[in-house]
Coordinates of C-alpha atoms in Angstrom, one line a residue:
Chain F
M1 CA 6.4 -18.3 20.1
Q2 CA 3.1 -17.3 18.7
V3 CA 1.3 -18.1 15.5
Y4 CA -0.5 -15.5 13.4
V5 CA -2.4 -16.2 10.2
H6 CA -2.6 -13.8 7.2
R7 CA -4.8 -14.5 4.2
V8 CA -3.3 -13.0 1.0
H9 CA -5.4 -10.2 -0.4
Y10 CA -5.8 -9.5 -4.1
Y11 CA -4.3 -6.1 -3.8
E12 CA -1.1 -7.6 -2.3
T13 CA -0.3 -9.4 -5.6
D14 CA 1.7 -7.8 -8.4
K15 CA 1.9 -8.4 -12.1
M16 CA 4.3 -11.4 -11.6
G17 CA 1.1 -13.1 -10.3
C18 CA 2.2 -13.5 -6.7
V19 CA 2.6 -11.3 -3.6
H20 CA 4.8 -8.2 -3.9
H21 CA 7.8 -8.5 -1.6
S22 CA 7.0 -5.3 0.3
N23 CA 4.0 -6.9 1.8
H24 CA 5.9 -9.5 3.8
I25 CA 7.4 -6.6 5.7
R26 CA 3.8 -5.5 6.6
W27 CA 2.8 -9.0 7.6
M28 CA 5.8 -9.1 10.0
E29 CA 4.3 -6.0 11.6
E30 CA 0.8 -7.6 11.8
A31 CA 2.3 -10.7 13.4
R32 CA 4.3 -8.6 15.8
V33 CA 1.3 -6.5 16.9
A34 CA -0.6 -9.8 17.6
F35 CA 2.4 -11.3 19.4
L36 CA 2.9 -8.3 21.7
E37 CA -0.8 -8.1 22.4
E38 CA -0.8 -11.7 23.5
L39 CA 2.1 -10.9 25.9
G40 CA -0.1 -8.2 27.4
I41 CA 2.0 -5.3 26.0
S42 CA 0.1 -4.3 22.9
F43 CA 1.0 -1.2 20.9
R44 CA -1.9 0.6 22.5
T45 CA -0.8 -0.3 26.0
M46 CA 2.8 0.8 25.1
E47 CA 1.7 4.1 23.6
A48 CA -0.7 4.7 26.5
R49 CA 2.3 4.3 28.8
G50 CA 4.4 6.6 26.7
I51 CA 6.5 4.1 24.8
Y52 CA 7.1 4.0 21.1
S53 CA 9.1 1.1 19.5
P54 CA 10.3 2.4 16.1
V55 CA 11.7 -0.1 13.6
V56 CA 15.4 0.4 13.2
G57 CA 16.0 -2.4 10.8
V58 CA 14.2 -5.1 8.8
E59 CA 15.5 -8.0 6.7
C60 CA 13.6 -10.6 4.7
R61 CA 14.6 -13.7 2.6
Y62 CA 12.1 -14.8 0.1
R63 CA 12.0 -18.6 -0.6
H64 CA 8.8 -19.3 -2.3
P65 CA 6.1 -17.0 -3.8
A66 CA 2.9 -16.5 -1.9
Y67 CA -0.3 -16.5 -3.9
F68 CA -3.7 -14.8 -3.7
D69 CA -6.1 -16.2 -1.1
E70 CA -3.4 -18.4 0.4
E71 CA -3.3 -18.6 4.1
I72 CA 0.2 -17.7 5.5
Q73 CA 1.1 -18.9 9.0
I74 CA 3.6 -16.6 10.7
L75 CA 5.7 -17.7 13.6
V76 CA 7.1 -14.9 15.8
R77 CA 9.7 -15.1 18.4
I78 CA 12.1 -12.7 20.2
S79 CA 15.6 -13.6 19.2
S80 CA 17.5 -11.1 21.3
F81 CA 16.8 -8.3 23.7
E82 CA 19.5 -6.1 24.9
T83 CA 19.2 -2.9 26.9
L84 CA 18.3 -0.7 23.9
R85 CA 17.5 -3.1 21.2
L86 CA 14.9 -5.8 20.6
K87 CA 15.2 -8.3 17.7
I88 CA 12.2 -10.3 16.5
E89 CA 12.3 -13.2 14.0
Y90 CA 9.5 -14.4 11.7
E91 CA 8.9 -17.5 9.7
M92 CA 6.2 -17.3 7.1
S93 CA 4.9 -20.6 5.7
S94 CA 2.0 -21.6 3.4
M95 CA -0.8 -23.3 5.2
T96 CA -1.6 -25.1 1.9
D97 CA 1.5 -27.2 1.7
G98 CA 3.6 -26.1 4.7
E99 CA 6.3 -24.7 2.5
I100 CA 8.3 -21.8 3.9
I101 CA 7.5 -18.6 2.0
A102 CA 10.0 -16.3 3.7
T103 CA 12.0 -15.7 6.9
G104 CA 12.7 -12.3 8.3
S105 CA 13.5 -10.2 11.3
S106 CA 13.0 -6.7 12.6
E107 CA 14.9 -4.7 15.1
H108 CA 13.4 -2.1 17.4
C109 CA 14.5 0.4 19.9
F110 CA 12.3 2.1 22.5
T111 CA 11.7 5.8 22.8
D112 CA 9.5 8.1 24.8
L113 CA 6.9 10.2 23.0
T114 CA 9.4 12.8 22.2
G115 CA 11.6 10.3 20.3
R116 CA 14.3 10.1 23.0
P117 CA 15.6 6.5 23.5
I118 CA 14.7 4.8 26.7
A119 CA 16.0 1.7 28.5
L120 CA 12.8 -0.2 29.5
K121 CA 14.8 -1.9 32.3
K122 CA 14.9 1.5 34.0
T123 CA 11.7 3.2 32.9
H124 CA 9.3 0.3 32.6
P125 CA 10.8 -2.8 34.3
D126 CA 7.5 -4.7 34.1
I127 CA 7.5 -4.5 30.3
D128 CA 11.2 -5.3 30.2
A129 CA 10.5 -8.4 32.3
V130 CA 7.7 -9.6 29.9
L131 CA 10.0 -9.3 26.9
R132 CA 13.0 -10.8 28.6
A133 CA 10.9 -13.8 29.6
Q134 CA 10.4 -14.6 25.9
L135 CA 14.1 -15.0 25.3
P136 CA 15.2 -18.5 24.3
L137 CA 16.9 -20.6 27.0
S138 CA 16.0 -18.2 29.8
C139 CA 18.6 -15.7 28.7
S140 CA 16.9 -13.2 30.9
D141 CA 19.9 -11.1 31.7
A142 CA 20.9 -8.3 29.5
Q143 CA 24.5 -9.6 29.5
C144 CA 23.4 -13.1 28.7
A145 CA 24.6 -13.6 25.2
P146 CA 28.0 -15.1 26.1
Q147 CA 26.5 -17.2 28.9
C148 CA 24.0 -18.7 26.5
S149 CA 26.7 -19.5 24.1
S150 CA 28.7 -21.3 26.8
A151 CA 25.5 -23.0 28.0
Q152 CA 25.0 -24.3 24.5
N153 CA 28.6 -25.3 24.1
K154 CA 28.3 -27.5 27.2
K155 CA 25.8 -29.7 25.5
Chain D
M1 CA 25.8 5.1 -9.4
Q2 CA 22.5 6.7 -10.2
V3 CA 20.3 9.2 -8.3
Y4 CA 16.6 8.8 -8.0
V5 CA 14.3 11.3 -6.2
H6 CA 11.1 10.3 -4.4
R7 CA 8.8 12.8 -2.9
V8 CA 7.0 11.5 0.2
H9 CA 3.3 11.0 -0.2
Y10 CA 0.8 11.6 2.5
Y11 CA -0.5 8.0 2.2
E12 CA 3.0 6.8 3.0
T13 CA 3.0 8.2 6.5
D14 CA 1.6 6.4 9.5
K15 CA 0.2 7.5 12.8
M16 CA 3.7 8.1 14.2
G17 CA 3.8 11.1 11.9
C18 CA 6.5 9.9 9.5
V19 CA 6.9 7.4 6.7
H20 CA 6.0 3.8 7.5
H21 CA 9.0 1.5 7.2
S22 CA 7.5 -0.7 4.5
N23 CA 7.6 2.1 2.0
H24 CA 11.4 2.3 2.0
I25 CA 11.4 -1.2 0.4
R26 CA 9.1 0.2 -2.3
W27 CA 11.3 3.2 -2.9
M28 CA 14.2 0.9 -3.4
E29 CA 12.3 -0.8 -6.1
E30 CA 11.4 2.6 -7.7
A31 CA 15.1 3.5 -7.7
R32 CA 16.1 0.1 -9.1
V33 CA 13.6 0.4 -11.9
A34 CA 15.0 3.8 -12.9
F35 CA 18.6 2.6 -12.5
L36 CA 18.2 -0.4 -14.8
E37 CA 16.3 1.7 -17.3
E38 CA 19.2 4.1 -17.4
L39 CA 21.5 1.2 -18.1
G40 CA 19.3 0.3 -21.1
I41 CA 18.0 -2.9 -19.4
S42 CA 14.6 -1.8 -18.1
F43 CA 12.1 -4.2 -16.5
R44 CA 10.1 -3.9 -19.8
T45 CA 13.2 -4.8 -21.9
M46 CA 14.0 -7.6 -19.6
E47 CA 10.5 -9.1 -19.6
A48 CA 10.3 -8.6 -23.3
R49 CA 13.4 -10.7 -23.6
G50 CA 12.0 -13.4 -21.3
I51 CA 13.8 -12.5 -18.1
Y52 CA 12.3 -12.0 -14.7
S53 CA 14.5 -10.8 -11.7
P54 CA 12.6 -11.8 -8.6
V55 CA 13.7 -10.3 -5.3
V56 CA 15.2 -13.0 -3.1
G57 CA 16.1 -10.8 -0.2
V58 CA 15.9 -7.3 1.1
E59 CA 17.4 -5.5 4.1
C60 CA 17.0 -2.0 5.3
R61 CA 18.4 0.1 8.2
Y62 CA 16.4 3.1 9.3
R63 CA 18.5 6.0 10.6
H64 CA 16.2 9.0 10.5
P65 CA 12.4 9.4 10.0
A66 CA 11.3 10.7 6.6
Y67 CA 8.4 13.2 6.6
F68 CA 5.5 14.0 4.4
D69 CA 6.4 16.0 1.3
E70 CA 10.1 15.7 1.9
E71 CA 12.2 14.9 -1.2
I72 CA 14.4 11.8 -0.7
Q73 CA 17.4 11.2 -2.9
I74 CA 18.2 7.6 -3.5
L75 CA 21.7 6.5 -4.6
V76 CA 21.7 3.1 -6.3
R77 CA 24.7 0.9 -7.1
I78 CA 25.4 -2.7 -7.8
S79 CA 27.5 -4.1 -5.0
S80 CA 28.0 -7.6 -6.3
F81 CA 27.1 -9.8 -9.3
E82 CA 27.8 -13.4 -9.4
T83 CA 26.6 -16.0 -11.9
L84 CA 23.1 -16.4 -10.3
R85 CA 22.9 -13.5 -7.9
L86 CA 22.8 -9.7 -8.2
K87 CA 23.0 -7.5 -5.2
I88 CA 22.1 -3.8 -5.3
E89 CA 22.7 -1.2 -2.5
Y90 CA 20.7 1.9 -1.8
E91 CA 21.4 5.0 0.2
M92 CA 18.4 7.2 0.9
S93 CA 18.9 10.8 2.2
S94 CA 16.9 13.8 2.8
M95 CA 17.3 16.6 0.2
T96 CA 16.2 19.1 2.9
D97 CA 19.2 18.6 5.2
G98 CA 21.3 15.9 3.5
E99 CA 20.8 13.5 6.5
I100 CA 20.8 9.8 5.7
I101 CA 17.3 8.4 6.1
A102 CA 18.1 4.8 5.5
T103 CA 20.4 2.4 3.8
G104 CA 19.4 -0.9 2.3
S105 CA 20.0 -3.6 -0.2
S106 CA 18.1 -6.1 -2.4
E107 CA 19.2 -9.4 -3.9
H108 CA 17.9 -10.8 -7.1
C109 CA 18.2 -13.9 -9.1
F110 CA 17.2 -14.2 -12.8
T111 CA 14.6 -16.6 -14.1
D112 CA 12.9 -17.3 -17.5
L113 CA 9.2 -16.8 -17.7
T114 CA 8.5 -20.2 -16.3
G115 CA 10.4 -19.3 -13.1
R116 CA 13.5 -21.5 -13.9
P117 CA 16.8 -19.8 -12.8
I118 CA 19.0 -18.7 -15.6
A119 CA 22.6 -17.6 -15.8
L120 CA 22.6 -14.4 -17.8
K121 CA 26.2 -15.0 -18.8
K122 CA 25.0 -17.9 -20.9
T123 CA 21.5 -16.9 -21.9
H124 CA 21.9 -13.1 -22.3
P125 CA 25.6 -12.2 -22.4
D126 CA 24.9 -8.6 -23.5
I127 CA 22.8 -7.9 -20.3
D128 CA 25.4 -9.7 -18.2
A129 CA 28.0 -7.4 -19.6
V130 CA 26.0 -4.3 -18.8
L131 CA 25.5 -5.3 -15.2
R132 CA 29.1 -6.4 -14.8
A133 CA 30.4 -3.1 -16.1
Q134 CA 28.7 -1.5 -13.1
L135 CA 30.7 -3.4 -10.5
P136 CA 33.1 -1.5 -8.3
L137 CA 36.8 -1.8 -9.1
S138 CA 36.2 -3.4 -12.5
C139 CA 35.3 -6.7 -10.9
S140 CA 33.9 -7.7 -14.3
D141 CA 34.7 -11.4 -14.1
A142 CA 32.2 -13.8 -12.6
Q143 CA 35.0 -15.3 -10.5
C144 CA 36.3 -11.9 -9.4
A145 CA 35.4 -11.9 -5.8
P146 CA 38.7 -13.5 -4.5
Q147 CA 40.7 -11.5 -7.0
C148 CA 39.2 -8.3 -5.9
S149 CA 40.0 -9.2 -2.3
S150 CA 43.6 -9.9 -3.1
A151 CA 43.8 -6.8 -5.1
Q152 CA 42.5 -4.9 -2.1
N153 CA 44.8 -6.8 0.2
K154 CA 47.8 -5.6 -1.8
K155 CA 47.1 -2.0 -1.0
Chain K
M1 CA -6.4 23.5 -13.8
Q2 CA -3.1 21.9 -13.0
V3 CA -1.3 18.9 -14.5
Y4 CA 0.5 16.3 -12.4
V5 CA 2.4 13.3 -13.7
H6 CA 2.6 9.9 -12.0
R7 CA 4.7 7.1 -13.4
V8 CA 3.3 3.7 -12.5
H9 CA 5.3 1.7 -10.1
Y10 CA 5.7 -2.1 -10.2
Y11 CA 4.2 -2.4 -6.7
E12 CA 1.1 -0.7 -7.9
T13 CA 0.2 -3.5 -10.3
D14 CA -1.8 -6.6 -9.3
K15 CA -2.0 -10.1 -10.7
M16 CA -4.4 -9.0 -13.5
G17 CA -1.2 -7.3 -14.9
C18 CA -2.3 -3.7 -14.6
V19 CA -2.7 -1.2 -11.8
H20 CA -4.9 -2.1 -8.8
H21 CA -7.9 0.2 -8.6
S22 CA -7.1 1.4 -5.1
N23 CA -4.0 3.2 -6.4
H24 CA -6.0 5.7 -8.5
I25 CA -7.4 7.0 -5.2
R26 CA -3.8 7.6 -4.0
W27 CA -2.9 9.3 -7.3
M28 CA -5.8 11.7 -6.8
E29 CA -4.2 12.6 -3.5
E30 CA -0.8 13.1 -5.0
A31 CA -2.3 15.4 -7.7
R32 CA -4.3 17.3 -5.1
V33 CA -1.2 17.9 -2.9
A34 CA 0.7 19.3 -5.9
F35 CA -2.3 21.3 -7.0
L36 CA -2.8 23.0 -3.6
E37 CA 0.9 23.6 -3.3
E38 CA 0.9 25.4 -6.6
L39 CA -2.0 27.6 -5.3
G40 CA 0.2 28.5 -2.3
I41 CA -1.9 26.6 0.2
S42 CA 0.0 23.3 0.6
F43 CA -0.9 20.7 3.1
R44 CA 2.1 21.9 5.2
T45 CA 0.9 25.5 5.1
M46 CA -2.6 24.4 5.9
E47 CA -1.6 22.3 8.8
A48 CA 0.8 25.0 10.1
R49 CA -2.2 27.3 10.1
G50 CA -4.3 24.8 12.0
I51 CA -6.4 23.4 9.2
Y52 CA -7.0 19.8 8.3
S53 CA -9.0 18.9 5.2
P54 CA -10.2 15.3 5.7
V55 CA -11.6 13.4 2.8
V56 CA -15.3 12.9 3.2
G57 CA -15.9 11.1 0.0
V58 CA -14.2 9.7 -3.1
E59 CA -15.5 8.3 -6.3
C60 CA -13.6 6.9 -9.3
R61 CA -14.7 5.5 -12.7
Y62 CA -12.2 3.2 -14.4
R63 CA -12.1 3.4 -18.2
H64 CA -8.9 1.8 -19.3
P65 CA -6.2 -0.2 -17.4
A66 CA -3.0 1.5 -16.5
Y67 CA 0.2 -0.4 -16.9
F68 CA 3.6 -0.6 -15.2
D69 CA 6.0 2.2 -16.1
E70 CA 3.3 4.2 -18.0
E71 CA 3.2 7.9 -17.3
I72 CA -0.2 9.0 -16.2
Q73 CA -1.2 12.7 -16.6
I74 CA -3.6 13.9 -14.0
L75 CA -5.7 17.0 -14.5
V76 CA -7.0 18.6 -11.3
R77 CA -9.7 21.2 -10.9
I78 CA -12.0 22.5 -8.2
S79 CA -15.6 21.7 -9.3
S80 CA -17.4 23.2 -6.3
F81 CA -16.7 25.0 -3.1
E82 CA -19.4 25.8 -0.6
T83 CA -19.0 27.0 2.9
L84 CA -18.2 23.7 4.4
R85 CA -17.4 21.5 1.4
L86 CA -14.8 21.4 -1.3
K87 CA -15.1 19.1 -4.3
I88 CA -12.2 18.4 -6.6
E89 CA -12.3 16.5 -9.9
Y90 CA -9.5 14.5 -11.6
E91 CA -9.0 13.2 -15.1
M92 CA -6.2 10.6 -15.4
S93 CA -5.0 9.8 -18.9
S94 CA -2.1 7.8 -20.4
M95 CA 0.7 9.9 -21.8
T96 CA 1.5 7.1 -24.1
D97 CA -1.6 7.3 -26.2
G98 CA -3.7 10.0 -24.6
E99 CA -6.4 7.5 -23.6
I100 CA -8.4 8.4 -20.5
I101 CA -7.6 5.9 -17.8
A102 CA -10.0 7.1 -15.1
T103 CA -12.0 10.0 -13.9
G104 CA -12.7 10.7 -10.2
S105 CA -13.5 13.2 -7.6
S106 CA -12.9 13.8 -3.9
E107 CA -14.9 15.8 -1.4
H108 CA -13.3 17.5 1.6
C109 CA -14.4 19.5 4.6
F110 CA -12.2 21.6 6.8
T111 CA -11.5 21.2 10.5
D112 CA -9.3 22.6 13.1
L113 CA -6.7 20.4 14.7
T114 CA -9.3 19.1 17.2
G115 CA -11.5 17.8 14.3
R116 CA -14.2 20.5 14.7
P117 CA -15.5 21.7 11.3
I118 CA -14.6 25.2 10.4
A119 CA -15.8 27.6 7.7
L120 CA -12.7 28.9 6.0
K121 CA -14.6 32.1 4.9
K122 CA -14.7 33.1 8.6
T123 CA -11.6 31.6 10.0
H124 CA -9.1 31.9 7.1
P125 CA -10.6 34.3 4.5
D126 CA -7.4 34.4 2.5
I127 CA -7.4 30.6 1.9
D128 CA -11.1 30.8 1.2
A129 CA -10.4 33.4 -1.5
V130 CA -7.6 31.3 -3.1
L131 CA -9.9 28.3 -3.4
R132 CA -12.8 30.4 -4.6
A133 CA -10.7 31.9 -7.4
Q134 CA -10.3 28.5 -8.8
L135 CA -14.0 27.9 -9.3
P136 CA -15.1 27.7 -12.9
L137 CA -16.9 30.8 -14.3
S138 CA -15.9 33.0 -11.4
C139 CA -18.4 31.4 -9.1
S140 CA -16.7 33.0 -6.2
D141 CA -19.7 33.4 -4.0
A142 CA -20.7 30.6 -1.6
Q143 CA -24.3 30.9 -2.8
C144 CA -23.2 31.0 -6.5
A145 CA -24.5 27.7 -7.8
P146 CA -27.9 29.1 -8.9
Q147 CA -26.4 32.3 -10.1
C148 CA -23.9 30.4 -12.2
S149 CA -26.7 28.4 -13.7
S150 CA -28.6 31.5 -14.6
A151 CA -25.4 33.1 -15.9
Q152 CA -24.9 30.1 -18.1
N153 CA -28.5 30.2 -19.2
K154 CA -28.1 33.7 -20.4
K155 CA -25.5 32.7 -22.9
Chain E
M1 CA -25.8 -10.2 3.2
Q2 CA -22.6 -11.3 4.6
V3 CA -20.4 -10.0 7.4
Y4 CA -16.6 -9.6 7.1
V5 CA -14.3 -8.4 9.8
H6 CA -11.1 -6.4 9.2
R7 CA -8.8 -5.4 12.0
V8 CA -7.0 -2.1 11.3
H9 CA -3.3 -2.5 10.8
Y10 CA -0.7 0.0 11.9
Y11 CA 0.5 0.5 8.3
E12 CA -3.0 1.5 7.3
T13 CA -2.9 4.7 9.4
D14 CA -1.6 8.0 8.2
K15 CA -0.2 11.0 10.0
M16 CA -3.6 12.3 10.9
G17 CA -3.7 9.4 13.3
C18 CA -6.4 7.3 11.7
V19 CA -6.9 5.1 8.6
H20 CA -5.9 6.6 5.3
H21 CA -9.0 6.8 3.0
S22 CA -7.5 4.6 0.3
N23 CA -7.6 1.6 2.6
H24 CA -11.4 1.5 2.8
I25 CA -11.4 0.7 -1.0
R26 CA -9.1 -2.2 -0.3
W27 CA -11.3 -3.4 2.6
M28 CA -14.3 -3.4 0.2
E29 CA -12.3 -5.8 -2.0
E30 CA -11.5 -8.0 1.0
A31 CA -15.1 -8.2 2.0
R32 CA -16.2 -8.8 -1.7
V33 CA -13.7 -11.7 -2.0
A34 CA -15.1 -13.3 1.2
F35 CA -18.7 -12.7 0.1
L36 CA -18.2 -14.3 -3.3
E37 CA -16.4 -17.2 -1.8
E38 CA -19.3 -17.8 0.6
L39 CA -21.6 -17.9 -2.5
G40 CA -19.4 -20.6 -4.0
I41 CA -18.1 -18.3 -6.7
S42 CA -14.7 -17.3 -5.4
F43 CA -12.3 -15.3 -7.5
R44 CA -10.3 -18.5 -7.9
T45 CA -13.3 -20.4 -9.2
M46 CA -14.2 -17.5 -11.5
E47 CA -10.7 -17.2 -12.9
A48 CA -10.4 -21.0 -13.2
R49 CA -13.6 -20.8 -15.3
G50 CA -12.2 -18.0 -17.5
I51 CA -14.0 -15.1 -15.9
Y52 CA -12.5 -11.8 -14.7
S53 CA -14.6 -9.2 -12.9
P54 CA -12.7 -5.9 -13.3
V55 CA -13.7 -3.0 -11.1
V56 CA -15.3 -0.3 -13.3
G57 CA -16.2 2.1 -10.5
V58 CA -15.9 2.7 -6.8
E59 CA -17.4 5.2 -4.4
C60 CA -17.0 5.7 -0.7
R61 CA -18.4 8.1 1.9
Y62 CA -16.4 8.5 5.0
R63 CA -18.4 9.2 8.2
H64 CA -16.1 8.5 11.1
P65 CA -12.4 7.9 11.3
A66 CA -11.2 4.3 11.9
Y67 CA -8.4 3.8 14.3
F68 CA -5.4 1.4 14.6
D69 CA -6.4 -2.0 16.0
E70 CA -10.1 -1.4 15.8
E71 CA -12.2 -4.2 14.4
I72 CA -14.3 -3.1 11.5
Q73 CA -17.4 -5.0 10.5
I74 CA -18.2 -4.9 6.8
L75 CA -21.7 -5.8 5.5
V76 CA -21.8 -6.7 1.8
R77 CA -24.7 -7.0 -0.5
I78 CA -25.5 -7.0 -4.1
S79 CA -27.6 -3.9 -4.9
S80 CA -28.1 -4.5 -8.6
F81 CA -27.2 -6.9 -11.3
E82 CA -27.9 -6.3 -14.9
T83 CA -26.7 -8.2 -17.9
L84 CA -23.2 -6.6 -18.0
R85 CA -23.0 -4.8 -14.7
L86 CA -22.9 -5.9 -11.0
K87 CA -23.1 -3.4 -8.2
I88 CA -22.1 -4.3 -4.7
E89 CA -22.7 -2.1 -1.6
Y90 CA -20.7 -2.0 1.6
E91 CA -21.4 -0.7 5.1
M92 CA -18.3 -0.5 7.4
S93 CA -18.9 0.0 11.1
S94 CA -16.8 -0.1 14.2
M95 CA -17.2 -3.2 16.4
T96 CA -16.2 -1.1 19.3
D97 CA -19.1 1.3 19.4
G98 CA -21.2 0.3 16.4
E99 CA -20.7 3.6 14.7
I100 CA -20.7 3.6 10.9
I101 CA -17.3 4.4 9.6
A102 CA -18.0 4.5 5.9
T103 CA -20.4 3.3 3.2
G104 CA -19.4 2.5 -0.3
S105 CA -20.1 0.6 -3.5
S106 CA -18.2 -1.0 -6.3
E107 CA -19.3 -1.8 -9.9
H108 CA -18.0 -4.6 -11.9
C109 CA -18.3 -6.0 -15.4
F110 CA -17.3 -9.5 -16.5
T111 CA -14.8 -10.3 -19.1
D112 CA -13.1 -13.4 -20.5
L113 CA -9.4 -13.8 -20.0
T114 CA -8.7 -11.7 -23.1
G115 CA -10.6 -8.8 -21.6
R116 CA -13.7 -9.1 -23.8
P117 CA -16.9 -8.4 -21.9
I118 CA -19.2 -11.4 -21.4
A119 CA -22.8 -11.8 -20.4
L120 CA -22.8 -14.4 -17.6
K121 CA -26.4 -15.2 -18.4
K122 CA -25.2 -16.7 -21.7
T123 CA -21.7 -17.9 -20.9
H124 CA -22.1 -19.0 -17.3
P125 CA -25.8 -19.3 -16.4
D126 CA -25.1 -21.1 -13.1
I127 CA -22.9 -18.2 -11.8
D128 CA -25.5 -15.7 -13.2
A129 CA -28.2 -17.5 -11.2
V130 CA -26.1 -17.4 -7.9
L131 CA -25.6 -13.7 -8.2
R132 CA -29.2 -13.0 -9.2
A133 CA -30.5 -15.0 -6.2
Q134 CA -28.7 -12.4 -4.0
L135 CA -30.7 -9.5 -5.4
P136 CA -33.0 -7.7 -2.9
L137 CA -36.8 -8.5 -3.4
S138 CA -36.2 -11.4 -5.7
C139 CA -35.4 -9.1 -8.5
S140 CA -34.0 -12.0 -10.4
D141 CA -34.8 -10.9 -13.9
A142 CA -32.3 -8.7 -15.7
Q143 CA -35.2 -6.4 -16.6
C144 CA -36.4 -6.2 -13.0
A145 CA -35.6 -2.7 -12.1
P146 CA -38.9 -1.2 -13.2
Q147 CA -40.8 -4.1 -11.8
C148 CA -39.2 -3.7 -8.5
S149 CA -40.0 0.0 -8.5
S150 CA -43.6 -0.6 -9.3
A151 CA -43.7 -3.4 -6.7
Q152 CA -42.3 -0.9 -4.2
N153 CA -44.7 1.8 -5.3
K154 CA -47.7 -0.5 -4.6
K155 CA -46.8 -0.6 -0.9

């Protein structure tokens, strides 16, 4: 898990007086970019190696408004990674009072530069390994989901 | 169901060559504004009557990229409306080839100008009725969800 | 001169209650895209023929705030066109009360797809002619500025 | 003069592969916010004391493209401050190679919360003094412009 801080810009507010909800989606991208860079697989590195990771889905729940000039701490973690799909989760909270502003997630596939889906495990096993190592509970196998569940059930 | 058309602006594209995924969230808002206006309960009307409808959640699935200058048709419909929560669904498709670009939804509560949640049924029954009339299958009662299910089960 | 209409989106407002000043720059682009398309030299056409027209400068004076849901009429005209530089002017006014919201301008050069500046007069004389025909007072010669002045002085 | 650093976000790029020109206007605001805060007269402080400083004009010259993930250093300085008008200048350069990306300026007036113009010198002399102290060449008098010119002419 990595922490990213975004300070709210004036131009991100709307006439309700707080941040417009579309910006949280952008903050998730900012945090994701920083997160992947920290893992050594930045967007630049990926694109240089011929990999794009388009967003195939996003979701966000808004719990408290965020205000101009407030510092927002964003926690990022990989919640699942299957052969063709990566899911990342985000928790955004105010650094003023610790209150949770929003939670969200994004889903990504991987394609080559022509847009054709690729399985990182086959085409770029080193990157696949880096992502897999971030999975909770060492779920490092693509077929791990049931195993994890049973592992958790044993507790 | 209402149709709204958005033509893709240059500034909405990103370096992948197509529309950045945060813009679909904004298009959903554009379509929602037009939809509510057509129902006679525009944002302006609502705010003039002391009602805000903050976004409490959004979700979007991206199926095909949207390109600069492309006209995107957005279908809008209310998918559920309970006492304190309104859910609206969107289907965005290319007017060039009819292909579905993305589907999404947004959830809203209603508050007074101080941010306190309100139940439209009590505070503004006329607006409540307008929204309720848009529900699929005449689910016009606040407690309709189970009834609808049973109605559907009978089929 | 061409007229373009932009309706103000909620997400374009800021916490002062009116449109954030960065959006007027985007509206100028929207109006420019429509204007060039009407001339038969759309961005698409240009890019298909290997021409980019990067923005080399913008300028905007804000005279009245623009508000959510207001329709803004944008007049566009070419104010000067020399061998390597095109200048376009914009006047944005409220369709509610006719008040001028802002005036602005943008300057553009032309490059090939590698970013090297090109002189349309040599590389694409047909496009050069279309732009030149839009100049005020038939200033259709690249060296026209002084001639126009003298032409005007004669009146 | 103060230095502000902005790292280019993916969502700030457009399909030409570099930053869309409207974002530089937003970066100028980010840098201005940080600059005024450093002077002890942040937007928050100003608004708490009943002062708004709307943008009445902006201008930007683009000299080199800015790319995704590049760090942009923004120098900010007050270039003139007369009774009712503040002008701030910006120089944006790449921290990768030092190249100047863009230069710009913004002009601001001051109003009370109802939008009526105010002369800080009369209403808020302490804030007036802070801004005036930032003027080049100690031009701290509202009528300084000619004096500065003559002072410079003497050199």
